[in-house]
Amino acid sequence: MADGAVTGAMSDVNTTVNSTANAMAYLQDEMKPDTDAMAPLNLGDLDLTTDEFILDEVDIHIQANLEDDLVKEALKTGVDLRQYSKHVEDELQRIEQASIKDYIKESQNIASLHNQITACDSILERMEGMLSGFQSDLSSISSEIQTLQQQSVSMNMRLKNRQAVRSHLSQLVDELVVPGAMIQIILESPVTEQEFLEQLHELNNKINFAKELSFRETLACSDIQDIVDRLKIKAVTKIREFILQKIYSFRKPMTNYQIPQNTLLKYRFFYQFLLANERTVAKEIRDEYVDTMSKIYYSYFKSYSGRLLKVQYEEVADKDDLMGVEDTAKKGFFSKPSLKSRNTIFTLGQRGTVLSPAELEGPILIPHTAQRGDCRYPYETLFRSQHYALLDNGCREFLFLSDFFMVAGNSALDLFNSVMGKTLSLFLKSMSTYVSDCYDSIAVFLCIHIILRFRAITNKRTIPALDKYWEAVLELLWPRFELILEMNIQSIRNTDPQKLGVLDTRPHYVTRRYAEFSSAIVSINQTFTSERTHTLLGQLQVEVENFVLKMAAEFPSRRDQLIFLINNYDMMLNVLMERAADDSKEVEGFQQLLQARSQEFIEEILSSPFGGMIAFVKESEALTEKGQLDRLKNDEARITQLVRGFSSTWKQSVEALSQDVMRSFTNFKNGTGIIQGALTQLIQYYHGFHKVLSQPTFRSLAVRSELINLHHLMVEVKKHKPNF
């Protein structure tokens, strides 16, 4: 109703306002003066009789009025201003009278307009009252809304508080209540059932919750404490029996203990439950496991190691099997017979395959199978099999202990040592016994590198359990290897050439032993380089070089000495290059020695058939450098003899030289290289002979025409080049 009244009032106001506006517009149009008629009044506005009038301002007004168009027109036509002013006043009176008549004529409209304005005022007054009422109503509604909002916030807060309390209370009640299903499963179900494991988790949560409530002194805790304790005792009893039964099953002969270990890992929560709720039982189980597995590992590896030794080679090196010992050395009456071939001690052969990835991580040896097949193995193969079994079992055991007994860091290492300590001590004792009486340096060095590779494998698997054992083994092996190597070095140093049998220019067996041994050590040492090894090999090489020189000095002629040196250097170099890298120190050293002695031998074999020409060329070149070649001007007879002698005998000399070289050197390839070097050197000397005779001092000699053409000589020499 109020909205309808307001709308009607507004409509009346709009109508009245529109009528009033129309009337006012009409009056304004009627009352507008005629500007054209009133324009001359500007002159009448000037009061010239006023005393305060300023003449300057008069001038300004006059000047301004003179600019007016009407004034200009009046002055131009000569109009009388008084007459014109009177005319204007009459016109104004007439307009005034007409305006009054118009006002009188419109008096009714003006009265009506007044009434309408009065009506509008009353309507607006009523509207103002209505709006004031609306405003008061709205203010009261706003206060009511604020009140409702405050009530809503308060109710929402109470709701949240009640929900929070309800959730805590429901959780508390759920944790406090022990379901009948849990009681039944814990008491009656086997521990291997999945439902038992699930209910054990729930029971563990309730025990922890009960402990937490007891710290807060919650009264409700006492209601369930008794039943929870009984269930805990029952669960601990069943778990203890189950785990101990699995541990006792390890003790049965021929048992694969990895199977019960995997079963225990499946139920690793059992030990966690015991550790959290019954530490005495947890310690009992841990001690029982440590004691059982320690005995099992000790028994297994002791038996396995003993059986492995039965398939070892019967012939082993002793203290007399050294590099510098004569092959035919006689021993005492009560000494054991020596190896069939002492060279096998220093030869790697197929023994190095034990370090190949396929062999290194291959299946372990089975002693009874090897015995049945009458197979024998070197010590390093047995060592690899024994320690790979240790590595495999040790890594698996460490992971099991860390996982099942929930230990890490030093605690895990201590627990591992408790299980494997006796076994590792057994291994170290066995190694110490073997090493103290071992003289097979290659076997010891292979064992060192087996340990280095096994250590890398455990590092890759992030298993630190065996690190200290690896270090202990290396501390046993390295000193022994160095001792054996020093014994061999000393044996070569003390070698007496007079006691090594008949002299022969062929490679000596001592140098062959060195070559085989050095190439074996260098090839093994390439993967895990050791400076200690390089140092010892350097000392050994120096002694061998001295030995070769000492043996060469036993030959009466320099030619035989050089043949002996070249044969030995060549043999050692070839053996080294088969296994060692081309840029190794040993290879580079013997290459330089071989090259120097080969060049000296070439000079030696050329000196016999062509010594006169070579001496003449060298003498001439020396005198040419000094500018004294004329001193040989009178040696025409000598030169003639040299030219004719070379032309008549060079073919036979070259043929004899080739045959002599091939008979002297055991390596045909090396002999071929020396022959080629000798022929090349011969051509160079003959080219020098040509060059000397072409000097002005000898150009007049008639014998120059008997010189062999150098190109023809080269072609003929190539025919004598041996092919093998």
XYZ file of C-alpha atoms in Angstrom:
724
model
C 0.000 0.000 0.000
C 2.789 2.395 0.862
C 4.540 1.703 -2.424
C 1.304 2.490 -4.342
C 0.833 5.789 -2.491
C 4.388 6.817 -3.168
C 4.033 5.985 -6.849
C 0.793 8.023 -7.114
C 2.289 10.991 -5.307
C 5.318 10.960 -7.555
C 3.063 10.925 -10.629
C 1.139 13.999 -9.348
C 4.372 15.813 -8.611
C 5.703 15.111 -12.081
C 2.491 16.394 -13.697
C 2.471 19.591 -11.606
C 6.132 20.269 -12.200
C 5.677 19.886 -15.940
C 2.727 22.403 -15.950
C 4.655 24.875 -13.844
C 7.670 24.667 -16.088
C 5.523 25.375 -19.151
C 3.957 28.448 -17.518
C 7.314 29.858 -16.412
C 8.718 29.437 -19.883
C 5.806 31.376 -21.361
C 6.191 34.233 -18.867
C 9.910 34.479 -19.578
C 9.195 34.787 -23.298
C 6.619 37.521 -22.726
C 8.762 39.517 -20.338
C 11.910 39.505 -22.546
C 12.695 43.227 -23.517
C 13.364 44.373 -27.036
C 17.114 44.829 -27.158
C 17.027 46.766 -30.397
C 14.725 49.366 -28.928
C 16.632 49.581 -25.649
C 20.095 49.911 -27.171
C 20.146 53.805 -27.297
C 19.584 53.872 -23.548
C 23.323 53.499 -23.154
C 23.740 57.231 -23.838
C 21.191 58.173 -21.261
C 23.022 56.255 -18.626
C 25.748 58.897 -18.631
C 25.223 61.373 -15.800
C 27.288 64.359 -16.835
C 26.195 66.527 -13.892
C 27.691 64.309 -11.224
C 30.537 65.967 -9.451
C 32.358 62.713 -8.813
C 32.445 61.748 -12.464
C 35.951 61.422 -13.743
C 36.667 63.011 -17.066
C 38.941 60.185 -18.088
C 36.174 57.684 -17.618
C 33.833 59.975 -19.610
C 36.223 59.848 -22.473
C 36.334 56.077 -22.253
C 32.514 55.833 -22.279
C 32.183 58.299 -25.099
C 34.746 56.443 -27.110
C 32.987 53.132 -26.426
C 29.551 54.528 -27.372
C 30.926 56.013 -30.542
C 31.914 52.511 -31.603
C 28.253 51.388 -31.396
C 26.625 50.719 -34.781
C 23.445 52.669 -33.945
C 25.418 55.678 -32.760
C 27.523 55.539 -35.888
C 24.367 55.353 -38.005
C 22.762 58.268 -36.104
C 25.824 60.449 -36.432
C 26.123 59.580 -40.085
C 22.452 60.494 -40.867
C 22.475 63.533 -38.576
C 19.671 62.376 -36.221
C 18.784 64.565 -33.262
C 19.690 62.640 -30.158
C 17.170 64.344 -27.895
C 14.422 63.537 -30.273
C 15.622 60.028 -30.624
C 15.901 59.590 -26.837
C 12.339 60.743 -26.365
C 11.201 58.335 -29.018
C 12.874 55.502 -27.172
C 11.251 56.457 -23.857
C 7.831 56.460 -25.475
C 8.497 53.073 -26.956
C 9.517 51.687 -23.559
C 6.326 52.994 -21.949
C 4.311 51.351 -24.651
C 6.065 48.040 -24.142
C 5.571 48.330 -20.392
C 1.840 48.848 -20.810
C 1.636 45.900 -23.155
C 3.540 43.751 -20.656
C 1.146 44.714 -17.828
C -1.776 43.759 -19.988
C -0.161 40.395 -20.651
C 0.353 39.808 -16.903
C -3.299 40.626 -16.233
C -4.333 38.376 -19.044
C -2.326 35.455 -17.616
C -3.365 36.036 -13.982
C -5.537 32.942 -13.982
C -2.662 30.769 -15.107
C -0.382 32.242 -12.475
C -2.967 31.568 -9.770
C -3.406 28.048 -11.030
C 0.380 27.646 -10.992
C 0.507 28.803 -7.402
C -2.135 26.280 -6.413
C -0.290 23.506 -8.160
C 2.966 24.420 -6.390
C 1.119 24.400 -3.062
C -0.297 20.929 -3.900
C 3.167 19.733 -4.815
C 4.551 20.922 -1.507
C 1.928 18.964 0.382
C 2.576 15.816 -1.670
C 6.335 16.118 -1.160
C 5.741 16.616 2.542
C 3.752 13.382 2.685
C 6.457 11.599 0.709
C 9.088 12.875 3.103
C 7.103 11.422 5.974
C 6.786 8.062 4.240
C 10.505 7.949 3.433
C 11.377 8.838 7.001
C 9.226 5.882 8.100
C 10.968 3.641 5.630
C 14.372 4.794 6.938
C 13.454 4.021 10.521
C 12.135 0.588 9.454
C 15.376 -0.172 7.577
C 17.563 0.794 10.537
C 15.604 -1.546 12.775
C 15.937 -4.356 10.173
C 19.765 -3.793 9.976
C 20.111 -4.121 13.731
C 18.048 -7.325 13.629
C 20.335 -8.720 10.849
C 23.457 -7.953 12.910
C 21.926 -9.716 15.857
C 21.109 -12.773 13.719
C 24.666 -12.784 12.297
C 26.171 -12.760 15.770
C 23.875 -15.599 16.797
C 24.900 -17.579 13.654
C 28.643 -17.166 14.398
C 28.106 -18.258 17.971
C 26.095 -21.309 16.878
C 28.746 -22.232 14.251
C 31.506 -22.050 16.870
C 29.504 -24.250 19.251
C 28.925 -26.725 16.394
C 32.648 -26.935 15.568
C 33.548 -27.402 19.202
C 31.008 -30.162 19.566
C 32.235 -31.878 16.368
C 35.860 -31.673 17.580
C 34.906 -33.090 20.932
C 32.873 -35.786 19.218
C 35.792 -36.812 16.939
C 38.205 -36.976 19.881
C 35.714 -38.844 21.974
C 34.881 -41.261 19.158
C 38.615 -41.872 18.526
C 39.157 -42.323 22.238
C 36.262 -44.734 22.456
C 37.442 -46.639 19.345
C 40.947 -46.951 20.784
C 39.655 -47.980 24.181
C 37.245 -50.600 22.929
C 38.801 -54.049 22.387
C 36.661 -55.863 19.793
C 35.738 -59.459 20.358
C 37.120 -60.364 16.919
C 40.577 -59.134 17.970
C 40.491 -61.216 21.144
C 39.432 -64.314 19.266
C 42.032 -63.960 16.471
C 44.928 -63.199 18.845
C 44.038 -66.183 21.035
C 43.124 -68.771 18.412
C 44.533 -67.907 14.933
C 48.025 -69.109 13.843
C 50.615 -66.376 13.643
C 51.118 -67.031 9.927
C 47.559 -65.939 9.106
C 47.166 -62.513 7.569
C 44.324 -61.641 9.931
C 46.610 -62.320 12.924
C 49.166 -59.866 11.538
C 46.457 -57.252 10.987
C 45.041 -57.655 14.491
C 48.575 -57.553 15.911
C 49.016 -54.130 14.325
C 45.749 -53.022 15.928
C 46.778 -54.441 19.286
C 50.102 -52.620 19.059
C 48.236 -49.361 18.417
C 45.967 -49.954 21.429
C 48.949 -50.724 23.671
C 50.666 -47.505 22.587
C 47.426 -45.559 23.084
C 46.938 -47.038 26.529
C 50.487 -46.000 27.463
C 49.799 -42.485 26.246
C 46.565 -42.295 28.271
C 48.290 -43.611 31.362
C 50.768 -40.729 31.165
C 47.778 -38.342 31.111
C 46.201 -40.229 34.024
C 43.015 -40.931 32.063
C 40.620 -42.945 34.224
C 39.149 -44.842 31.263
C 42.562 -46.424 30.662
C 42.207 -48.670 33.677
C 39.081 -50.286 32.163
C 41.021 -51.867 29.275
C 44.516 -52.201 30.734
C 43.988 -55.706 32.029
C 42.628 -57.198 28.806
C 45.264 -55.434 26.682
C 48.038 -56.825 28.892
C 46.646 -60.335 28.591
C 46.414 -60.080 24.807
C 49.988 -58.732 24.685
C 51.303 -61.668 26.740
C 49.482 -64.148 24.504
C 50.762 -62.497 21.308
C 54.344 -62.351 22.624
C 54.213 -66.041 23.570
C 52.957 -67.130 20.148
C 55.445 -64.912 18.284
C 58.367 -66.135 20.409
C 57.517 -69.763 19.709
C 57.168 -69.090 15.986
C 60.481 -67.196 15.569
C 62.468 -69.634 17.733
C 61.059 -72.519 15.722
C 62.296 -70.869 12.520
C 65.722 -70.243 14.042
C 65.983 -73.852 15.246
C 65.136 -75.021 11.729
C 68.463 -73.485 10.585
C 70.293 -76.149 12.566
C 68.966 -79.084 10.579
C 71.595 -80.632 8.267
C 71.420 -79.714 4.569
C 69.003 -76.882 5.328
C 68.876 -73.927 2.978
C 68.720 -71.254 5.657
C 67.760 -68.593 3.139
C 64.198 -69.982 2.979
C 63.402 -69.510 6.712
C 65.194 -66.150 6.547
C 62.814 -65.030 3.793
C 59.903 -66.250 5.934
C 61.133 -64.205 8.886
C 61.450 -61.118 6.661
C 57.816 -61.584 5.671
C 56.882 -61.330 9.368
C 59.460 -58.694 10.360
C 56.725 -56.851 12.298
C 56.797 -59.649 14.879
C 60.264 -58.604 16.061
C 59.239 -54.959 15.959
C 56.280 -55.809 18.212
C 58.554 -57.675 20.623
C 61.113 -54.876 20.659
C 58.433 -52.334 21.501
C 56.557 -54.369 24.100
C 58.848 -57.110 25.473
C 62.541 -56.265 25.105
C 63.635 -59.303 27.132
C 62.077 -61.700 24.643
C 63.411 -59.611 21.737
C 66.940 -59.876 23.161
C 66.506 -63.623 23.675
C 65.510 -64.086 20.047
C 68.340 -61.882 18.804
C 70.948 -63.709 20.881
C 69.597 -67.075 19.784
C 69.751 -66.051 16.137
C 73.304 -64.701 16.486
C 74.512 -67.834 18.229
C 72.845 -70.182 15.735
C 73.951 -68.392 12.565
C 77.464 -67.817 13.881
C 77.915 -71.554 14.366
C 76.300 -72.374 11.027
C 78.519 -70.000 9.061
C 81.629 -71.111 10.905
C 80.882 -74.777 10.339
C 79.944 -74.280 6.696
C 82.980 -72.213 5.707
C 85.396 -74.347 7.717
C 84.167 -77.462 5.970
C 84.069 -75.746 2.558
C 87.592 -74.304 2.895
C 88.992 -77.670 3.961
C 87.424 -79.419 0.997
C 88.655 -76.768 -1.422
C 92.258 -77.334 -0.353
C 91.933 -80.981 -1.428
C 91.505 -79.923 -5.070
C 94.531 -77.596 -5.089
C 97.530 -78.358 -7.263
C 99.938 -80.595 -5.386
C 102.980 -78.894 -6.887
C 103.451 -75.473 -5.326
C 106.372 -73.082 -5.360
C 108.829 -73.045 -2.469
C 111.620 -70.749 -1.339
C 114.063 -72.190 -3.905
C 111.763 -71.527 -6.879
C 113.110 -68.081 -7.640
C 113.760 -66.230 -10.868
C 117.558 -66.332 -10.621
C 117.871 -69.992 -9.659
C 119.372 -72.373 -12.227
C 116.953 -74.845 -13.786
C 119.230 -77.776 -13.090
C 120.148 -76.738 -9.542
C 120.527 -79.734 -7.269
C 118.937 -79.814 -3.897
C 119.824 -81.633 -0.727
C 119.181 -85.307 -0.173
C 116.165 -84.701 2.056
C 114.638 -81.855 0.026
C 111.491 -82.380 -1.961
C 111.695 -82.527 -5.754
C 111.346 -79.227 -7.570
C 108.597 -78.304 -9.966
C 108.621 -79.993 -13.334
C 109.096 -76.574 -14.904
C 110.082 -73.623 -12.814
C 108.945 -71.296 -15.618
C 105.273 -72.019 -14.836
C 105.672 -70.129 -11.574
C 106.333 -66.927 -13.495
C 103.851 -67.452 -16.337
C 100.281 -66.131 -16.132
C 98.787 -68.311 -18.864
C 95.087 -68.914 -18.226
C 95.346 -68.032 -14.561
C 94.385 -64.419 -15.317
C 90.873 -65.449 -16.383
C 89.980 -65.638 -12.701
C 89.725 -61.817 -12.818
C 87.325 -61.709 -15.784
C 83.789 -60.562 -14.851
C 82.238 -63.873 -15.890
C 84.704 -65.893 -13.811
C 84.957 -63.455 -10.911
C 81.219 -63.569 -10.149
C 80.664 -67.059 -11.509
C 79.348 -70.027 -9.531
C 81.541 -71.223 -6.696
C 83.471 -74.465 -6.984
C 81.857 -77.627 -5.641
C 84.718 -79.641 -4.107
C 83.208 -83.132 -4.288
C 82.319 -82.603 -7.955
C 85.886 -81.495 -8.678
C 87.267 -84.484 -6.790
C 85.011 -86.835 -8.693
C 86.298 -85.390 -11.956
C 89.893 -85.413 -10.677
C 90.170 -81.661 -11.344
C 92.892 -79.545 -9.794
C 93.020 -75.782 -9.471
C 95.603 -73.129 -8.575
C 95.259 -71.413 -5.231
C 93.807 -68.162 -6.599
C 90.847 -70.056 -8.095
C 90.087 -71.628 -4.732
C 90.581 -68.236 -3.081
C 88.102 -66.637 -5.504
C 85.478 -69.321 -4.893
C 85.900 -69.153 -1.122
C 85.691 -65.368 -0.935
C 82.865 -65.034 -3.434
C 80.848 -67.365 -1.214
C 81.780 -65.127 1.715
C 80.837 -61.985 -0.210
C 77.489 -63.386 -1.328
C 76.500 -64.720 2.079
C 77.908 -61.695 3.904
C 75.947 -59.197 1.814
C 72.727 -61.173 2.172
C 73.237 -61.589 5.921
C 73.943 -57.881 6.430
C 70.775 -56.924 4.570
C 68.738 -59.446 6.575
C 70.099 -58.196 9.898
C 69.473 -54.552 8.971
C 65.935 -55.300 7.825
C 64.686 -57.826 10.376
C 66.407 -56.499 13.507
C 65.947 -52.851 12.429
C 69.540 -51.747 12.925
C 71.712 -49.354 10.940
C 75.149 -47.771 11.009
C 77.525 -49.015 13.684
C 74.793 -51.080 15.327
C 74.328 -53.054 12.115
C 78.098 -53.555 11.776
C 78.378 -54.753 15.374
C 75.524 -57.204 14.899
C 77.079 -58.455 11.642
C 80.417 -58.990 13.370
C 78.649 -60.938 16.098
C 77.288 -63.315 13.443
C 80.254 -63.489 11.045
C 83.136 -62.671 13.394
C 84.241 -66.270 14.014
C 84.066 -67.060 10.307
C 86.128 -64.009 9.340
C 88.711 -64.879 12.005
C 88.880 -68.394 10.560
C 89.511 -66.972 7.097
C 92.232 -64.612 8.333
C 93.957 -67.394 10.247
C 93.851 -69.650 7.205
C 95.179 -66.825 5.010
C 97.971 -66.089 7.450
C 99.016 -69.749 7.446
C 99.020 -69.921 3.660
C 100.811 -66.619 3.130
C 103.595 -67.428 5.559
C 104.687 -70.374 3.394
C 103.724 -69.074 -0.071
C 106.338 -68.280 -2.732
C 103.976 -68.033 -5.726
C 103.992 -64.272 -6.319
C 101.492 -64.419 -9.195
C 99.005 -66.306 -7.002
C 99.407 -63.727 -4.226
C 99.038 -60.840 -6.698
C 95.915 -62.399 -8.235
C 94.455 -62.794 -4.738
C 95.162 -59.110 -4.072
C 93.266 -58.092 -7.196
C 90.417 -60.479 -6.426
C 90.009 -58.697 -3.093
C 90.208 -55.273 -4.773
C 87.431 -56.245 -7.180
C 85.275 -57.814 -4.453
C 85.690 -54.633 -2.409
C 84.479 -52.619 -5.405
C 81.432 -54.911 -5.678
C 80.488 -54.436 -2.011
C 80.941 -50.669 -2.387
C 78.645 -50.728 -5.407
C 76.065 -52.638 -3.353
C 76.586 -50.142 -0.491
C 77.408 -52.983 1.926
C 80.094 -51.776 4.384
C 80.075 -54.949 6.476
C 83.173 -56.553 4.901
C 85.309 -53.422 4.449
C 87.497 -54.105 7.478
C 87.956 -57.726 6.449
C 89.088 -56.722 2.946
C 91.631 -54.360 4.473
C 92.898 -57.075 6.834
C 93.389 -59.517 3.944
C 95.236 -56.911 1.892
C 97.484 -56.187 4.862
C 98.435 -59.872 4.817
C 98.902 -60.197 1.052
C 100.742 -56.990 0.099
C 103.781 -57.512 2.383
C 104.078 -61.133 1.257
C 103.959 -60.156 -2.421
C 106.622 -57.513 -1.865
C 108.778 -60.002 0.065
C 108.570 -62.632 -2.705
C 109.381 -59.979 -5.335
C 112.350 -58.767 -3.329
C 113.547 -62.370 -3.000
C 113.426 -62.725 -6.777
C 115.241 -59.411 -7.211
C 117.922 -60.566 -4.804
C 118.213 -63.934 -6.571
C 118.911 -62.187 -9.888
C 121.347 -59.800 -8.232
C 123.272 -62.729 -6.732
C 123.299 -64.811 -9.906
C 126.723 -66.185 -10.909
C 126.976 -66.564 -14.708
C 129.529 -69.346 -14.240
C 126.901 -71.518 -12.515
C 124.150 -71.110 -15.110
C 125.386 -73.784 -17.490
C 126.681 -73.521 -21.056
C 126.656 -70.065 -22.630
C 124.321 -69.618 -25.561
C 123.365 -66.571 -27.627
C 119.696 -67.566 -27.540
C 117.352 -65.926 -24.977
C 118.245 -66.940 -21.448
C 115.675 -68.728 -19.296
C 116.116 -66.145 -16.529
C 115.157 -63.320 -18.883
C 112.236 -65.372 -20.143
C 111.071 -65.864 -16.564
C 111.331 -62.132 -16.019
C 109.474 -61.333 -19.250
C 106.616 -63.704 -18.437
C 106.428 -62.527 -14.848
C 106.649 -58.799 -15.636
C 104.021 -59.012 -18.403
C 101.731 -60.938 -16.039
C 102.038 -58.375 -13.255
C 101.695 -55.386 -15.603
C 98.586 -56.817 -17.294
C 96.940 -57.616 -13.939
C 97.864 -54.225 -12.539
C 96.259 -52.230 -15.377
C 92.764 -52.102 -13.841
C 93.758 -51.255 -10.273
C 97.076 -49.469 -10.681
C 99.475 -49.624 -7.738
C 102.561 -47.459 -7.425
C 104.066 -49.981 -5.006
C 103.935 -52.568 -7.786
C 105.473 -50.192 -10.353
C 108.335 -49.411 -7.976
C 109.149 -53.072 -7.368
C 108.897 -53.901 -11.079
C 111.278 -51.021 -11.796
C 113.819 -52.476 -9.367
C 113.390 -55.921 -10.924
C 113.883 -54.510 -14.429
C 117.125 -52.808 -13.417
C 118.471 -56.060 -11.994
C 117.448 -58.006 -15.107
C 119.162 -55.448 -17.375
C 122.299 -55.764 -15.253
C 122.027 -59.550 -15.396
C 121.781 -59.505 -19.198
C 124.854 -57.267 -19.444
C 126.694 -59.502 -16.968
C 125.827 -62.610 -18.993
C 126.794 -60.913 -22.274
C 130.187 -60.053 -20.848
C 130.929 -63.794 -20.665
C 131.088 -63.997 -24.460
C 134.559 -63.362 -25.899
C 133.515 -61.403 -29.021
C 131.488 -58.237 -29.198
C 129.435 -59.739 -31.997
C 128.255 -62.624 -29.804
C 127.607 -60.216 -26.965
C 125.364 -58.115 -29.193
C 123.529 -61.176 -30.517
C 122.865 -62.311 -26.939
C 121.655 -58.860 -25.912
C 119.416 -58.430 -28.971
C 117.883 -61.896 -28.619
C 117.080 -61.320 -24.943
C 115.792 -57.759 -25.406
C 113.649 -58.845 -28.350
C 112.208 -61.814 -26.477
C 111.375 -59.717 -23.394
C 109.857 -56.972 -25.536
C 107.621 -59.385 -27.481
C 106.376 -61.115 -24.323
C 105.650 -57.774 -22.661
C 103.803 -56.402 -25.698
C 101.476 -59.416 -25.732
C 99.953 -58.404 -22.379
C 101.186 -54.956 -21.379
C 100.239 -51.645 -22.948
C 102.546 -50.264 -25.625
C 103.193 -47.134 -23.583
C 104.219 -48.950 -20.383
C 107.608 -48.139 -18.884
C 108.860 -51.688 -19.362
C 107.989 -51.758 -23.072
C 109.490 -48.340 -23.763
C 112.685 -49.212 -21.874
C 113.356 -52.436 -23.780
C 112.447 -50.820 -27.123
C 115.185 -48.263 -26.590
C 117.716 -50.913 -25.538
C 116.828 -53.147 -28.508
C 117.108 -50.297 -30.984
C 120.509 -49.191 -29.651
C 121.998 -52.716 -29.646
C 120.528 -53.514 -33.077
C 122.158 -50.435 -34.558
C 125.478 -51.367 -32.969
C 125.174 -54.913 -34.326
C 124.514 -53.589 -37.833
C 127.722 -51.579 -37.653
C 129.497 -54.684 -36.392
C 128.401 -57.013 -39.201
C 129.079 -54.387 -41.899
C 132.562 -53.711 -40.586
C 133.928 -57.100 -41.672
C 133.154 -57.106 -45.436
C 132.815 -53.354 -45.918
C 134.984 -51.982 -43.126
C 137.524 -50.336 -45.412
C 134.898 -48.385 -47.330
C 133.045 -47.394 -44.138
C 136.280 -46.183 -42.521
C 137.180 -44.195 -45.655
C 133.722 -42.551 -45.772
C 133.816 -41.583 -42.101
C 137.384 -40.278 -42.442
C 136.511 -38.284 -45.561
C 133.409 -36.766 -43.989
C 135.416 -35.715 -40.931
C 138.123 -34.089 -43.107
C 135.463 -32.425 -45.301
C 133.954 -30.737 -42.267
C 137.428 -29.415 -41.409
C 138.187 -28.452 -45.042
C 141.174 -30.817 -45.201
C 139.979 -33.342 -47.798
C 143.103 -32.721 -49.913
C 145.077 -34.809 -47.405
C 143.579 -37.902 -49.089
C 144.613 -36.846 -52.606
C 147.462 -39.340 -52.649
C 145.269 -42.336 -51.619
C 144.391 -43.279 -55.215
C 145.585 -46.864 -54.762
C 143.452 -47.248 -51.650
C 140.400 -45.834 -53.375
C 140.891 -48.034 -56.413
C 141.108 -51.099 -54.202
C 137.938 -50.104 -52.322
C 135.933 -49.460 -55.508
C 136.975 -52.684 -57.241
C 136.779 -54.743 -54.084
C 133.167 -53.630 -53.389
C 132.080 -54.202 -56.983
C 133.435 -57.739 -57.019
C 132.432 -58.977 -53.559
C 129.340 -57.058 -52.365
C 126.808 -59.636 -53.561
C 128.580 -62.510 -51.878
C 129.096 -60.423 -48.742
C 125.419 -59.434 -48.576
C 124.322 -63.052 -49.046
C 126.692 -64.262 -46.349
C 125.574 -61.459 -44.067
C 121.911 -62.377 -44.485
C 122.498 -66.045 -43.766
C 124.642 -65.233 -40.760
C 121.968 -62.915 -39.303
C 119.155 -65.423 -39.790
C 121.214 -68.105 -38.067
C 122.067 -65.811 -35.160
C 118.577 -64.645 -34.136
C 115.786 -66.856 -32.908
C 113.088 -64.413 -33.944
C 112.904 -64.395 -37.750
C 111.010 -61.124 -37.713
C 113.729 -59.504 -35.681
C 116.416 -61.026 -37.975
C 114.598 -59.679 -41.024
C 114.485 -56.222 -39.481
C 118.222 -56.313 -38.754
C 119.015 -57.430 -42.334
C 116.891 -54.616 -43.735
C 118.590 -52.162 -41.410
C 122.013 -53.452 -42.447
C 121.232 -53.194 -46.179
C 119.793 -49.713 -45.703
C 122.902 -48.673 -43.784
C 125.126 -50.214 -46.520
C 123.366 -48.169 -49.215
C 123.784 -45.032 -47.125
C 127.515 -45.722 -46.741
C 127.875 -46.396 -50.466
C 125.940 -43.221 -51.217
C 128.411 -41.396 -48.954
C 131.260 -43.089 -50.871
C 129.793 -41.752 -54.156
C 129.448 -38.313 -52.635
C 133.066 -38.259 -51.426
C 134.419 -39.337 -54.836
C 132.378 -36.636 -56.560
C 134.372 -33.979 -54.719
C 136.864 -31.952 -56.856
C 139.771 -33.709 -55.155
C 138.793 -37.103 -56.645
C 137.003 -36.178 -59.892
C 140.051 -36.925 -62.005
C 140.283 -40.525 -60.787
C 139.700 -43.029 -63.583
C 138.304 -45.618 -61.178
C 135.188 -43.497 -60.649
C 133.781 -45.011 -63.822
C 133.802 -48.429 -62.143
C 131.436 -47.290 -59.376
C 128.123 -49.134 -59.284
C 125.116 -46.985 -60.060
C 123.342 -46.233 -56.788
C 119.863 -46.928 -58.166
C 121.060 -50.201 -59.679
C 122.570 -51.136 -56.310
C 119.286 -50.453 -54.538
C 117.403 -52.673 -56.998
C 119.931 -55.473 -56.550
C 119.906 -55.141 -52.778
C 116.123 -55.525 -52.689
C 116.543 -58.968 -54.255
C 118.421 -60.029 -51.138
C 115.633 -58.845 -48.849
C 114.426 -61.928 -46.924
C 110.717 -62.721 -46.782
C 109.239 -64.693 -43.910
